[in-house]
Amino acid sequence: MAKKVITFGEVMMRLSPPGYEKFSQASSFELVYGGGEANAAISCAYLGMKAAHVTRFPDNALGKAATQFLRKHWLSTKHVIYGDQMMGKYFLEKGAVHRPSEVIYEREGSAFSLIQPEMFNWEEILKDADWFHWTGITPSISEGTAQSCLDAIKTANKLGITVSGDINSRSNMWKYGKPMHEVIPNLAKHSDVVITSSRGIREMFDIGELDDNFKSLAKMLIDVYPNIKKVIKKTRRTLSASHHQIQGKMWNGKKYIKTDMLNITHIIDRVGTGDAFAAGLIYGLLHYKDKEALDFASSACALKHTVPGDVNTVSLENVRSLMEGNTSGAIKR
Amino acid sequence: MAKKVITFGEVMMRLSPPGYEKFSQASSFELVYGGGEANAAISCAYLGMKAAHVTRFPDNALGKAATQFLRKHWLSTKHVIYGDQMMGKYFLEKGAVHRPSEVIYEREGSAFSLIQPEMFNWEEILKDADWFHWTGITPSISEGTAQSCLDAIKTANKLGITVSGDINSRSNMWKYGKPMHEVIPNLAKHSDVVITSSRGIREMFDIGELDDNFKSLAKMLIDVYPNIKKVIKKTRRTLSASHHQIQGKMWNGKKYIKTDMLNITHIIDRVGTGDAFAAGLIYGLLHYKDKEALDFASSACALKHTVPGDVNTVSLENVRSLMEGNTSGAIKR
Amino acid sequence: MAKKVITFGEVMMRLSPPGYEKFSQASSFELVYGGGEANAAISCAYLGMKAAHVTRFPDNALGKAATQFLRKHWLSTKHVIYGDQMMGKYFLEKGAVHRPSEVIYEREGSAFSLIQPEMFNWEEILKDADWFHWTGITPSISEGTAQSCLDAIKTANKLGITVSGDINSRSNMWKYGKPMHEVIPNLAKHSDVVITSSRGIREMFDIGELDDNFKSLAKMLIDVYPNIKKVIKKTRRTLSASHHQIQGKMWNGKKYIKTDMLNITHIIDRVGTGDAFAAGLIYGLLHYKDKEALDFASSACALKHTVPGDVNTVSLENVRSLMEGNTSGAIKR
Amino acid sequence: MAKKVITFGEVMMRLSPPGYEKFSQASSFELVYGGGEANAAISCAYLGMKAAHVTRFPDNALGKAATQFLRKHWLSTKHVIYGDQMMGKYFLEKGAVHRPSEVIYEREGSAFSLIQPEMFNWEEILKDADWFHWTGITPSISEGTAQSCLDAIKTANKLGITVSGDINSRSNMWKYGKPMHEVIPNLAKHSDVVITSSRGIREMFDIGELDDNFKSLAKMLIDVYPNIKKVIKKTRRTLSASHHQIQGKMWNGKKYIKTDMLNITHIIDRVGTGDAFAAGLIYGLLHYKDKEALDFASSACALKHTVPGDVNTVSLENVRSLMEGNTSGAIKR
Amino acid sequence: MAKKVITFGEVMMRLSPPGYEKFSQASSFELVYGGGEANAAISCAYLGMKAAHVTRFPDNALGKAATQFLRKHWLSTKHVIYGDQMMGKYFLEKGAVHRPSEVIYEREGSAFSLIQPEMFNWEEILKDADWFHWTGITPSISEGTAQSCLDAIKTANKLGITVSGDINSRSNMWKYGKPMHEVIPNLAKHSDVVITSSRGIREMFDIGELDDNFKSLAKMLIDVYPNIKKVIKKTRRTLSASHHQIQGKMWNGKKYIKTDMLNITHIIDRVGTGDAFAAGLIYGLLHYKDKEALDFASSACALKHTVPGDVNTVSLENVRSLMEGNTSGAIKR
Amino acid sequence: MAKKVITFGEVMMRLSPPGYEKFSQASSFELVYGGGEANAAISCAYLGMKAAHVTRFPDNALGKAATQFLRKHWLSTKHVIYGDQMMGKYFLEKGAVHRPSEVIYEREGSAFSLIQPEMFNWEEILKDADWFHWTGITPSISEGTAQSCLDAIKTANKLGITVSGDINSRSNMWKYGKPMHEVIPNLAKHSDVVITSSRGIREMFDIGELDDNFKSLAKMLIDVYPNIKKVIKKTRRTLSASHHQIQGKMWNGKKYIKTDMLNITHIIDRVGTGDAFAAGLIYGLLHYKDKEALDFASSACALKHTVPGDVNTVSLENVRSLMEGNTSGAIKR
């Protein structure tokens, strides 16, 4: 029977000029929705898992439309709550070659940022889940979201649910009073799987640039927080805005595992590729051994670069085919 | 030589689903910009006047794009200032027949709402203007915007510039602490021309529903504030979301003037029609006698119902033709 | 707590040239989905009810996408099944004034038409429902769909669930061997609420044009099939493709009830307006007395004419407002 | 067997802002092609006739694309010739209600205007035709086009082909040196059927506004030029840009015939409606008696108002249905 | 004088989500038409040949629109016939990099599949042709289409018309009862030019994977069927969905010829590239010697990868330029 | 304080089929405006300079809309004049890989080509400028435009304003009677900065292909015309329509300077890249030393290849970042 993943985080309205237009050229915006955790949940759903996302939207037609987007992409929205007025938003101008994509956030004061911990009954929400996934964005938004995230993780621990955290936060995103290194470690130490980078680990411990070796940093993380079983990193080589290379790395407490580099030569949309990696890892660790899981995650990530929007809508068959080395993209009839 | 009008107010990004789609159906938004005062300025510019708009946008690419919209539509943007992060916004779902259009505002915390009076040097801004126009929306936003509006009006008085105010505010929009009837009268009394309604006058004086006769209320307004020379009202009969009727009324201290009813049988976009009326009145009072001015304003207003977006981009020739009774809309080759 | 309605029927891909283009002019198709029963279910969901639709789609990405459409519009798709290859389809060219809309169906051999009765466990499907709704289209498609529809109705009877049927079929649609009058009566007699027309009743009984009086025909229907409690008709006056008038009529066994005529002067999309009426009736009969229920149904129907697509996405508040006589469509801010 | 009509005239690229956007708002143009004579030919083709259009396009990819448009809409383009550089063009901004549509022409120096009479072998072109149709636009463009038109008409006379002319020219369009009244009479007098208006007849004879009675002017025209058998007028009442009324009138040398007024309440595109009338008349006179022919022409004209673009793509069935009084536009399934 | 090619085969409606959207994301479809044989005919027409396509469409507005597409792209549609109800269709989701394009066919029961041999008079159809082209798809559809194809080939033989066949069929496509190796050899042996692959030859003879050497297989084919003069293969190296390499190979009974590899680094649309190769070969063999013909075919094929839709609309000049080694794609002003 | 650049030249309406459609496929055109000199001015404006463009448009709504485009993109349009009827135009079909983009011009008889020197008061126009920029296109159009350009240059000399000329003309463009080598030298010799190529210098002097060495030709140019201080060339290597390489070269009278080659692997729009180079050079020479200026120009040029439309809307920050070697195009949040 299909495994069930629950995620928690903000879902933003994403507004992008068509094609490669710049903000100064746009007379319309393409509208999708996205947020790291929901992106991961949707990706899991397309891979065949059950998935539900927990979030808070404004209590108006825009909040409803955002919910409808999640439903359309197979999520359960039973635990979406509504209140206040503002929808979190980001504007995305898509770059190419040497021209960077540009993102402008408008999430301050959003319905999600005003969350209070008592709004959620995590025992009820998580009762039939197999996996809970969080990211470093959520605790960076407000005290309320940070505490709710911690509540969810602790409840998951209590219920024996596997917890993964994607520490994709940066210390300069923390603006509500508490610094990253005071909050994140408390969340990370209750997690089973941590996706991060050398910088993520250094910022989490506030230890500066002493060490840039992922393997040794990952080992240290597990030493300090023995509840963590696996530390994973996605390496991205950015040749240009149109051409990236992706490689997965994992320290599972015993072995250091690396995947082959995947070469994404014609990028369609690089937003959400990290979330596709996380989702691939969740699916992978639930269905494969570590090396295969990492291959699966990297393949899912690579494929997301070719899908417009934030969410990875490719099928299990697509990911498996790439994971098995079929990089040709030959037409399927 | 062309007369110059200056306006001051918030300009919002307007996001609408294409055609008659509802929010629940949209996968893109059409993007224009609008705000009552800028709408009036742009309309004046299309009629051949010089026009400048004073506002504040976030200091990012979205704020720049909004400025570009104003420039494109012939405004001087020399006195646009930038700061903070958020663009005021409204979402518009267009209705038809019995289905109402729906508007969702997101303007709390916008760059405009954070205006402080010392940000503007009104003597410099207004130095070569012939007319200053404000609306009741601006003072309803924040103390800073209310004070800035008052500063502008007083400076205009000092410089001998005609002032018009469109009291299109409603008392329930006032949320920053001061009620409408404490603020608006102070702005109105320094104005030469006031556009309002029976309700507007009652709310301005906080006098309840004692009297609904526009003529007597308008007389009272001029009696109380003798600086006001003309009180004007636009009557709208809403047969359905697709069919309105428009009539202008004016008390000029001596005579009560009414235009014929204009019958708008196939509405394209009814937003900004009040601003088109105000602009028509500004142009009209500068170029015609009172009755013709009111006819001109009503004709401009009627034509706006057929133009998509917030702003009235019809030409002087179009307005004149309708004002002279040519209602046929016959093709021009 | 919200009541739950279950519907059963084919959902087709609807492909329409943009705007008023004819088939000969189109270089793209707008894509939505529709089918009488699902349309009714979605409309009920937008009004606040729980709603699930039962259908069968081809087992491919197109069938999945159709399911996603239903999910987006709030339906439970738990009982959607998959098999075979072909998606039912209809092509819609939208007319105006004297030019009729034209519909081309391609539904022969669709996954739905190949349904076998044993594919559904109606006891399981209907277990927590309050209402089951069917239409005359379903039994006209194939023996399998007719039998499945009958199974559903009988199960609903057994479980004490209210059954409504919309006999919108025409005898010339019946091509799989059995004539309409052999099948429909058997379904109708187990229903509590029947929506039909004079012609519908005559064709059901195969009685020719002897009588065109709806009231007497409706009485006869209840006399013959006493399980039927209410017979309802929606009268449409087609002034042109752009202008219709709608009136609801009901015989409830005791009284003959009529609503005022609603005048829809600028039609946006008239497809699915009958289904919106049916949904309004379901909601209405569950929440109001008969006259109010009929007013509610007519108002829902009228509003659908202004919504693009097959499904009525207006809110409970919209319908209530029109039902209370607010026909002005005045903008809501 | 289907009758064959040949037409001769300029075909222009038509560029229009989407929907009701004004030129000042457009960031794209919708692209179709049109010209009075080709519009008529295409309309005849959709009604089931054989139809060929004779014209001249620039010798480049744009000229080829214009030819492809004619081919797509069923015309034979065997006698299209190519040369020079410029495509005739017109820009169309669509109006509504009181706002007129606006047309800007760019046809000076077009490939068509540079036509020389020797470019066409009319005996070859017309050899198997039943009808030749011209309009007053063609002779107003240049001496070359005027002479070519006269050559075609005289050849048609020689071959016994019926000739119709639509004198839709206005005297102020004549800019190449010869006035309208020196050229048009020579073309009209060799025609069997003349479509015109009171003003057309007056301008043709340069007789001022002495007489505005169509019936007496039409009689005079036949008296002076006895080769003309029928003089036809289409009366348009322009209630607004969105609402017209159409009536056909004919003097056939014996009787004065009028059709009922057709009421077009929601206009989609009024360009080319006169050409649709002419085509309807050609078809009608070939297949019906005079009164029915005039009804057919008026019905075709009315239907064109609901079709986007210059050309009338409705079917014979559509026209017949309206001609028989079915004005309801009820959906066809 | 231009040579004339006749082709015979199904033309399908092609429906694709815009850009790189997946089926799960689409709210509209781009509409073009395509089918291997018509694609080749259209390509020949753009190269300057006369071309006619023979097919059968449903007798409704969709069938007419499909015909109009062929006419627009320069084909004679004199021998298109109409009957039955269903249009063949395929849905195309465009991939990129590692993500494959996906095609879903709906052609079962189409008007084309229901063809009966007596519907065509091949002597009449082929009377002034220089070349007849068929593909392996047509005989795989039904007995009627297979027999019609054989009739056409034999008639062409009788009339001395060159015959080419593109054996692009796969044995698993054959579902109506006869296996590929019972039907194809009979068609191939009457052809002058055969385009195929090693697998095509093996499947045609049902000989398994004994031999994968194209040269020896091609020799064998000519040995067995001496009417065949040339056997040609297009090699495609699929580096990713966005990057292919193309090479032509030919055994002409005497020599084994190969072109240089063409490197298509940024694919726009890879559908129909094989048909563009076939068309290039037809044009090439009619106008060049074998090596040049093969270069021409490969160049035409390569260029098609940059044209959206099924059909190759590039000009003779474009193909010649690439064939002569100009791979730079430098802008032409 | 920001420096001010003035440019003079034709601005054309640019009409392009969407995406990669060919002219034969288009049913709409994307609309922007462009012209070498205005493109450069707009690019300078986006980099933070003041910029004004001098041109002449037709006196109608299309000329106004073109002006609005310039205003939107930050130009002063104070010196735009209006007259005559025709808008210069070009049609652009975008190529890819081996398929060249194709441009069709329609600029003969345009409002700009009919310019007479007395229409401009250059002393007034240039009075507060720091830089005047012209290109070789302007003098190739007509005697009037050539003389006006010379007037502007001489006035600039008189006022001490730096003059740059981009000799991007080709001798075969000169059709009004005077050959290129009679006109261009007179303009070049009064310029301070000349952008050209080996061919440009040869054609300017009408000296044939004796020498293809840019360095020696550039030296010669400065020897002959000592007012010229710098001769600059942009080398473009066209690997395909989708992949170019760009390098800047400069002879500044003392040193021969070259930039690194920039590799543009996924071109979005290559039109206007030369103008972006010119603008980068203007900005660069005003703010940097020669080598840095050339790097800045090459970076600006490279970035333009990723921006749709004629004009380079990237920011100063974007150009500086690439100039400093950041080629990764990494997303900016």
GROMACS .gro file of C-alpha atoms in nm, chain F residues 72-324:
model
  253
 1737LYS     CA    1   0.783   5.326  -2.123
 1738HIS     CA    2   1.147   5.231  -2.171
 1739TRP     CA    3   1.260   5.551  -2.000
 1740LEU     CA    4   1.341   5.772  -2.299
 1741SER     CA    5   1.259   6.136  -2.324
 1742THR     CA    6   1.040   6.177  -2.633
 1743LYS     CA    7   1.029   6.555  -2.620
 1744HIS     CA    8   1.191   6.577  -2.962
 1745VAL     CA    9   0.980   6.320  -3.143
 1746ILE     CA   10   0.797   6.485  -3.434
 1747TYR     CA   11   0.494   6.364  -3.631
 1748GLY     CA   12   0.388   6.381  -3.992
 1749ASP     CA   13   0.283   6.181  -4.299
 1750GLN     CA   14   0.115   5.843  -4.284
 1751MET     CA   15   0.337   5.538  -4.275
 1752MET     CA   16   0.507   5.364  -3.987
 1753GLY     CA   17   0.835   5.193  -4.071
 1754LYS     CA   18   0.802   4.823  -4.006
 1755TYR     CA   19   0.992   4.503  -3.998
 1756PHE     CA   20   0.868   4.148  -3.977
 1757LEU     CA   21   1.089   3.903  -3.790
 1758GLU     CA   22   1.067   3.526  -3.813
 1759LYS     CA   23   1.290   3.374  -3.547
 1760GLY     CA   24   1.519   3.090  -3.647
 1761ALA     CA   25   1.699   2.821  -3.452
 1762VAL     CA   26   2.003   2.600  -3.502
 1763HIS     CA   27   2.052   2.576  -3.881
 1764ARG     CA   28   1.739   2.772  -3.966
 1765PRO     CA   29   1.812   3.141  -4.009
 1766SER     CA   30   1.593   3.414  -3.870
 1767GLU     CA   31   1.433   3.606  -4.155
 1768VAL     CA   32   1.362   3.977  -4.166
 1769ILE     CA   33   1.132   4.155  -4.411
 1770TYR     CA   34   1.152   4.533  -4.407
 1771GLU     CA   35   0.874   4.773  -4.502
 1772ARG     CA   36   1.027   5.112  -4.445
 1773GLU     CA   37   1.011   5.276  -4.786
 1774GLY     CA   38   0.801   5.590  -4.770
 1775SER     CA   39   0.790   5.588  -4.389
 1776ALA     CA   40   0.741   5.908  -4.194
 1777PHE     CA   41   1.109   5.892  -4.096
 1778SER     CA   42   1.234   5.858  -4.453
 1779LEU     CA   43   1.052   6.178  -4.545
 1780ILE     CA   44   1.246   6.386  -4.293
 1781GLN     CA   45   1.372   6.725  -4.410
 1782PRO     CA   46   1.671   6.878  -4.231
 1783GLU     CA   47   1.483   7.193  -4.133
 1784MET     CA   48   1.247   6.989  -3.918
 1785PHE     CA   49   1.505   6.977  -3.637
 1786ASN     CA   50   1.669   7.245  -3.428
 1787TRP     CA   51   1.979   7.057  -3.318
 1788GLU     CA   52   2.118   7.332  -3.098
 1789GLU     CA   53   1.803   7.313  -2.890
 1790ILE     CA   54   1.787   6.935  -2.896
 1791LEU     CA   55   2.149   6.874  -2.799
 1792LYS     CA   56   2.192   7.159  -2.554
 1793ASP     CA   57   2.237   6.958  -2.235
 1794ALA     CA   58   2.371   6.633  -2.383
 1795ASP     CA   59   2.700   6.460  -2.310
 1796TRP     CA   60   2.700   6.219  -2.600
 1797PHE     CA   61   2.543   6.191  -2.946
 1798HIS     CA   62   2.516   5.854  -3.115
 1799TRP     CA   63   2.430   5.776  -3.477
 1800THR     CA   64   2.444   5.467  -3.697
 1801GLY     CA   65   2.511   5.399  -4.063
 1802ILE     CA   66   2.147   5.308  -4.121
 1803THR     CA   67   2.020   5.664  -4.093
 1804PRO     CA   68   2.223   5.818  -4.379
 1805SER     CA   69   2.136   5.520  -4.602
 1806ILE     CA   70   1.762   5.594  -4.591
 1807SER     CA   71   1.726   5.926  -4.775
 1808GLU     CA   72   1.905   6.253  -4.846
 1809GLY     CA   73   1.693   6.417  -4.580
 1810THR     CA   74   1.792   6.173  -4.308
 1811ALA     CA   75   2.158   6.181  -4.415
 1812GLN     CA   76   2.170   6.559  -4.402
 1813SER     CA   77   1.988   6.568  -4.068
 1814CYS     CA   78   2.238   6.323  -3.927
 1815LEU     CA   79   2.529   6.537  -4.048
 1816ASP     CA   80   2.366   6.847  -3.901
 1817ALA     CA   81   2.334   6.674  -3.567
 1818ILE     CA   82   2.697   6.559  -3.569
 1819LYS     CA   83   2.829   6.901  -3.659
 1820THR     CA   84   2.617   7.066  -3.392
 1821ALA     CA   85   2.746   6.812  -3.140
 1822ASN     CA   86   3.102   6.899  -3.243
 1823LYS     CA   87   3.026   7.264  -3.194
 1824LEU     CA   88   2.879   7.204  -2.849
 1825GLY     CA   89   3.169   6.982  -2.742
 1826ILE     CA   90   2.955   6.670  -2.720
 1827THR     CA   91   3.123   6.334  -2.778
 1828VAL     CA   92   3.001   6.167  -3.099
 1829SER     CA   93   2.989   5.795  -3.168
 1830GLY     CA   94   2.891   5.632  -3.493
 1831ASP     CA   95   2.810   5.269  -3.555
 1832ILE     CA   96   2.891   5.207  -3.926
 1833ASN     CA   97   2.671   4.901  -3.945
 1834SER     CA   98   2.554   4.988  -4.294
 1835ARG     CA   99   2.624   4.781  -4.601
 1836SER     CA  100   2.687   4.939  -4.937
 1837ASN     CA  101   2.397   4.751  -5.098
 1838MET     CA  102   2.148   4.923  -4.867
 1839TRP     CA  103   2.205   5.260  -5.033
 1840LYS     CA  104   1.927   5.315  -5.283
 1841TYR     CA  105   1.838   5.680  -5.295
 1842GLY     CA  106   2.114   5.782  -5.532
 1843LYS     CA  107   2.427   5.842  -5.331
 1844PRO     CA  108   2.664   5.553  -5.262
 1845MET     CA  109   2.777   5.474  -4.910
 1846HIS     CA  110   3.137   5.583  -4.967
 1847GLU     CA  111   3.028   5.933  -5.062
 1848VAL     CA  112   2.829   5.991  -4.746
 1849ILE     CA  113   2.964   5.790  -4.456
 1850PRO     CA  114   3.322   5.927  -4.447
 1851ASN     CA  115   3.186   6.276  -4.397
 1852LEU     CA  116   2.993   6.161  -4.093
 1853ALA     CA  117   3.269   5.939  -3.957
 1854LYS     CA  118   3.536   6.201  -3.969
 1855HIS     CA  119   3.344   6.422  -3.726
 1856SER     CA  120   3.296   6.137  -3.480
 1857ASP     CA  121   3.509   6.057  -3.177
 1858VAL     CA  122   3.426   5.690  -3.156
 1859VAL     CA  123   3.362   5.464  -3.452
 1860ILE     CA  124   3.221   5.114  -3.425
 1861THR     CA  125   3.269   4.920  -3.743
 1862SER     CA  126   3.422   4.611  -3.900
 1863SER     CA  127   3.689   4.541  -4.158
 1864ARG     CA  128   3.423   4.534  -4.421
 1865GLY     CA  129   3.270   4.855  -4.292
 1866ILE     CA  130   3.601   5.036  -4.329
 1867ARG     CA  131   3.660   4.893  -4.673
 1868GLU     CA  132   3.313   4.986  -4.794
 1869MET     CA  133   3.340   5.330  -4.641
 1870PHE     CA  134   3.651   5.389  -4.849
 1871ASP     CA  135   3.531   5.177  -5.138
 1872ILE     CA  136   3.864   4.991  -5.132
 1873GLY     CA  137   3.768   4.631  -5.200
 1874GLU     CA  138   3.899   4.329  -5.022
 1875LEU     CA  139   4.265   4.422  -5.022
 1876ASP     CA  140   4.297   4.400  -4.652
 1877ASP     CA  141   4.102   4.213  -4.391
 1878ASN     CA  142   4.311   4.297  -4.090
 1879PHE     CA  143   4.100   4.500  -3.853
 1880LYS     CA  144   4.393   4.641  -3.661
 1881SER     CA  145   4.562   4.787  -3.964
 1882LEU     CA  146   4.235   4.910  -4.112
 1883ALA     CA  147   4.147   5.077  -3.783
 1884LYS     CA  148   4.487   5.246  -3.772
 1885MET     CA  149   4.435   5.370  -4.124
 1886LEU     CA  150   4.096   5.513  -4.030
 1887ILE     CA  151   4.245   5.716  -3.747
 1888ASP     CA  152   4.534   5.825  -3.967
 1889VAL     CA  153   4.297   5.958  -4.230
 1890TYR     CA  154   4.047   6.110  -3.987
 1891PRO     CA  155   4.239   6.220  -3.680
 1892ASN     CA  156   3.926   6.340  -3.503
 1893ILE     CA  157   3.843   5.973  -3.449
 1894LYS     CA  158   3.994   5.857  -3.121
 1895LYS     CA  159   3.882   5.499  -3.100
 1896VAL     CA  160   3.783   5.236  -3.355
 1897ILE     CA  161   3.592   4.940  -3.215
 1898LYS     CA  162   3.475   4.613  -3.356
 1899LYS     CA  163   3.245   4.344  -3.222
 1900THR     CA  164   3.340   4.001  -3.355
 1901ARG     CA  165   3.058   3.752  -3.372
 1902ARG     CA  166   3.115   3.383  -3.430
 1903THR     CA  167   2.789   3.227  -3.547
 1904LEU     CA  168   2.801   2.859  -3.454
 1905SER     CA  169   2.429   2.833  -3.522
 1906ALA     CA  170   2.121   3.050  -3.493
 1907SER     CA  171   2.105   2.936  -3.129
 1908HIS     CA  172   2.470   2.968  -3.030
 1909HIS     CA  173   2.699   3.265  -3.086
 1910GLN     CA  174   3.028   3.386  -2.947
 1911ILE     CA  175   3.110   3.751  -2.896
 1912GLN     CA  176   3.434   3.934  -2.858
 1913GLY     CA  177   3.514   4.305  -2.849
 1914LYS     CA  178   3.818   4.463  -3.013
 1915MET     CA  179   3.944   4.819  -2.995
 1916TRP     CA  180   4.222   5.029  -3.145
 1917ASN     CA  181   4.243   5.342  -2.935
 1918GLY     CA  182   4.525   5.505  -3.128
 1919LYS     CA  183   4.781   5.352  -2.900
 1920LYS     CA  184   4.683   5.004  -2.808
 1921TYR     CA  185   4.501   4.712  -2.957
 1922ILE     CA  186   4.265   4.572  -2.692
 1923LYS     CA  187   4.063   4.250  -2.699
 1924THR     CA  188   3.813   4.103  -2.455
 1925ASP     CA  189   3.768   3.738  -2.375
 1926MET     CA  190   3.521   3.553  -2.594
 1927LEU     CA  191   3.172   3.528  -2.441
 1928ASN     CA  192   2.988   3.210  -2.523
 1929ILE     CA  193   2.611   3.252  -2.567
 1930THR     CA  194   2.485   2.898  -2.576
 1931HIS     CA  195   2.106   2.942  -2.574
 1932ILE     CA  196   2.008   3.253  -2.768
 1933ILE     CA  197   1.664   3.400  -2.696
 1934ASP     CA  198   1.673   3.700  -2.935
 1935ARG     CA  199   1.977   3.813  -3.121
 1936VAL     CA  200   1.829   4.127  -3.273
 1937GLY     CA  201   1.966   4.448  -3.122
 1938THR     CA  202   2.275   4.286  -2.976
 1939GLY     CA  203   2.497   4.518  -3.175
 1940ASP     CA  204   2.305   4.815  -3.037
 1941ALA     CA  205   2.348   4.677  -2.686
 1942PHE     CA  206   2.722   4.664  -2.757
 1943ALA     CA  207   2.718   5.027  -2.871
 1944ALA     CA  208   2.526   5.131  -2.561
 1945GLY     CA  209   2.764   4.938  -2.341
 1946LEU     CA  210   3.051   5.116  -2.507
 1947ILE     CA  211   2.894   5.459  -2.453
 1948TYR     CA  212   2.835   5.383  -2.088
 1949GLY     CA  213   3.171   5.215  -2.057
 1950LEU     CA  214   3.378   5.494  -2.211
 1951LEU     CA  215   3.197   5.747  -1.989
 1952HIS     CA  216   3.267   5.548  -1.670
 1953TYR     CA  217   3.568   5.322  -1.722
 1954LYS     CA  218   3.908   5.299  -1.886
 1955ASP     CA  219   3.927   5.152  -2.236
 1956LYS     CA  220   3.977   4.785  -2.150
 1957GLU     CA  221   3.701   4.787  -1.888
 1958ALA     CA  222   3.477   4.981  -2.124
 1959LEU     CA  223   3.524   4.715  -2.390
 1960ASP     CA  224   3.455   4.439  -2.137
 1961PHE     CA  225   3.144   4.625  -2.027
 1962ALA     CA  226   3.027   4.658  -2.389
 1963SER     CA  227   3.082   4.291  -2.464
 1964SER     CA  228   2.900   4.188  -2.148
 1965ALA     CA  229   2.605   4.412  -2.231
 1966CYS     CA  230   2.599   4.264  -2.580
 1967ALA     CA  231   2.611   3.908  -2.452
 1968LEU     CA  232   2.327   3.969  -2.208
 1969LYS     CA  233   2.104   4.117  -2.479
 1970HIS     CA  234   2.100   3.778  -2.654
 1971THR     CA  235   1.883   3.654  -2.366
 1972VAL     CA  236   1.626   3.935  -2.371
 1973PRO     CA  237   1.325   3.917  -2.606
 1974GLY     CA  238   1.269   4.222  -2.827
 1975ASP     CA  239   1.507   4.472  -2.979
 1976VAL     CA  240   1.610   4.652  -2.664
 1977ASN     CA  241   1.844   4.558  -2.386
 1978THR     CA  242   1.658   4.598  -2.060
 1979VAL     CA  243   1.919   4.447  -1.829
 1980SER     CA  244   2.040   4.646  -1.533
 1981LEU     CA  245   2.377   4.799  -1.459
 1982GLU     CA  246   2.419   4.537  -1.189
 1983ASN     CA  247   2.368   4.255  -1.443
 1984VAL     CA  248   2.629   4.394  -1.681
 1985ARG     CA  249   2.881   4.462  -1.408
 1986SER     CA  250   2.841   4.114  -1.270
 1987LEU     CA  251   2.912   3.951  -1.606
 1988MET     CA  252   3.195   4.195  -1.674
 1989GLU     CA  253   3.353   4.080  -1.349
   0.00000   0.00000   0.00000
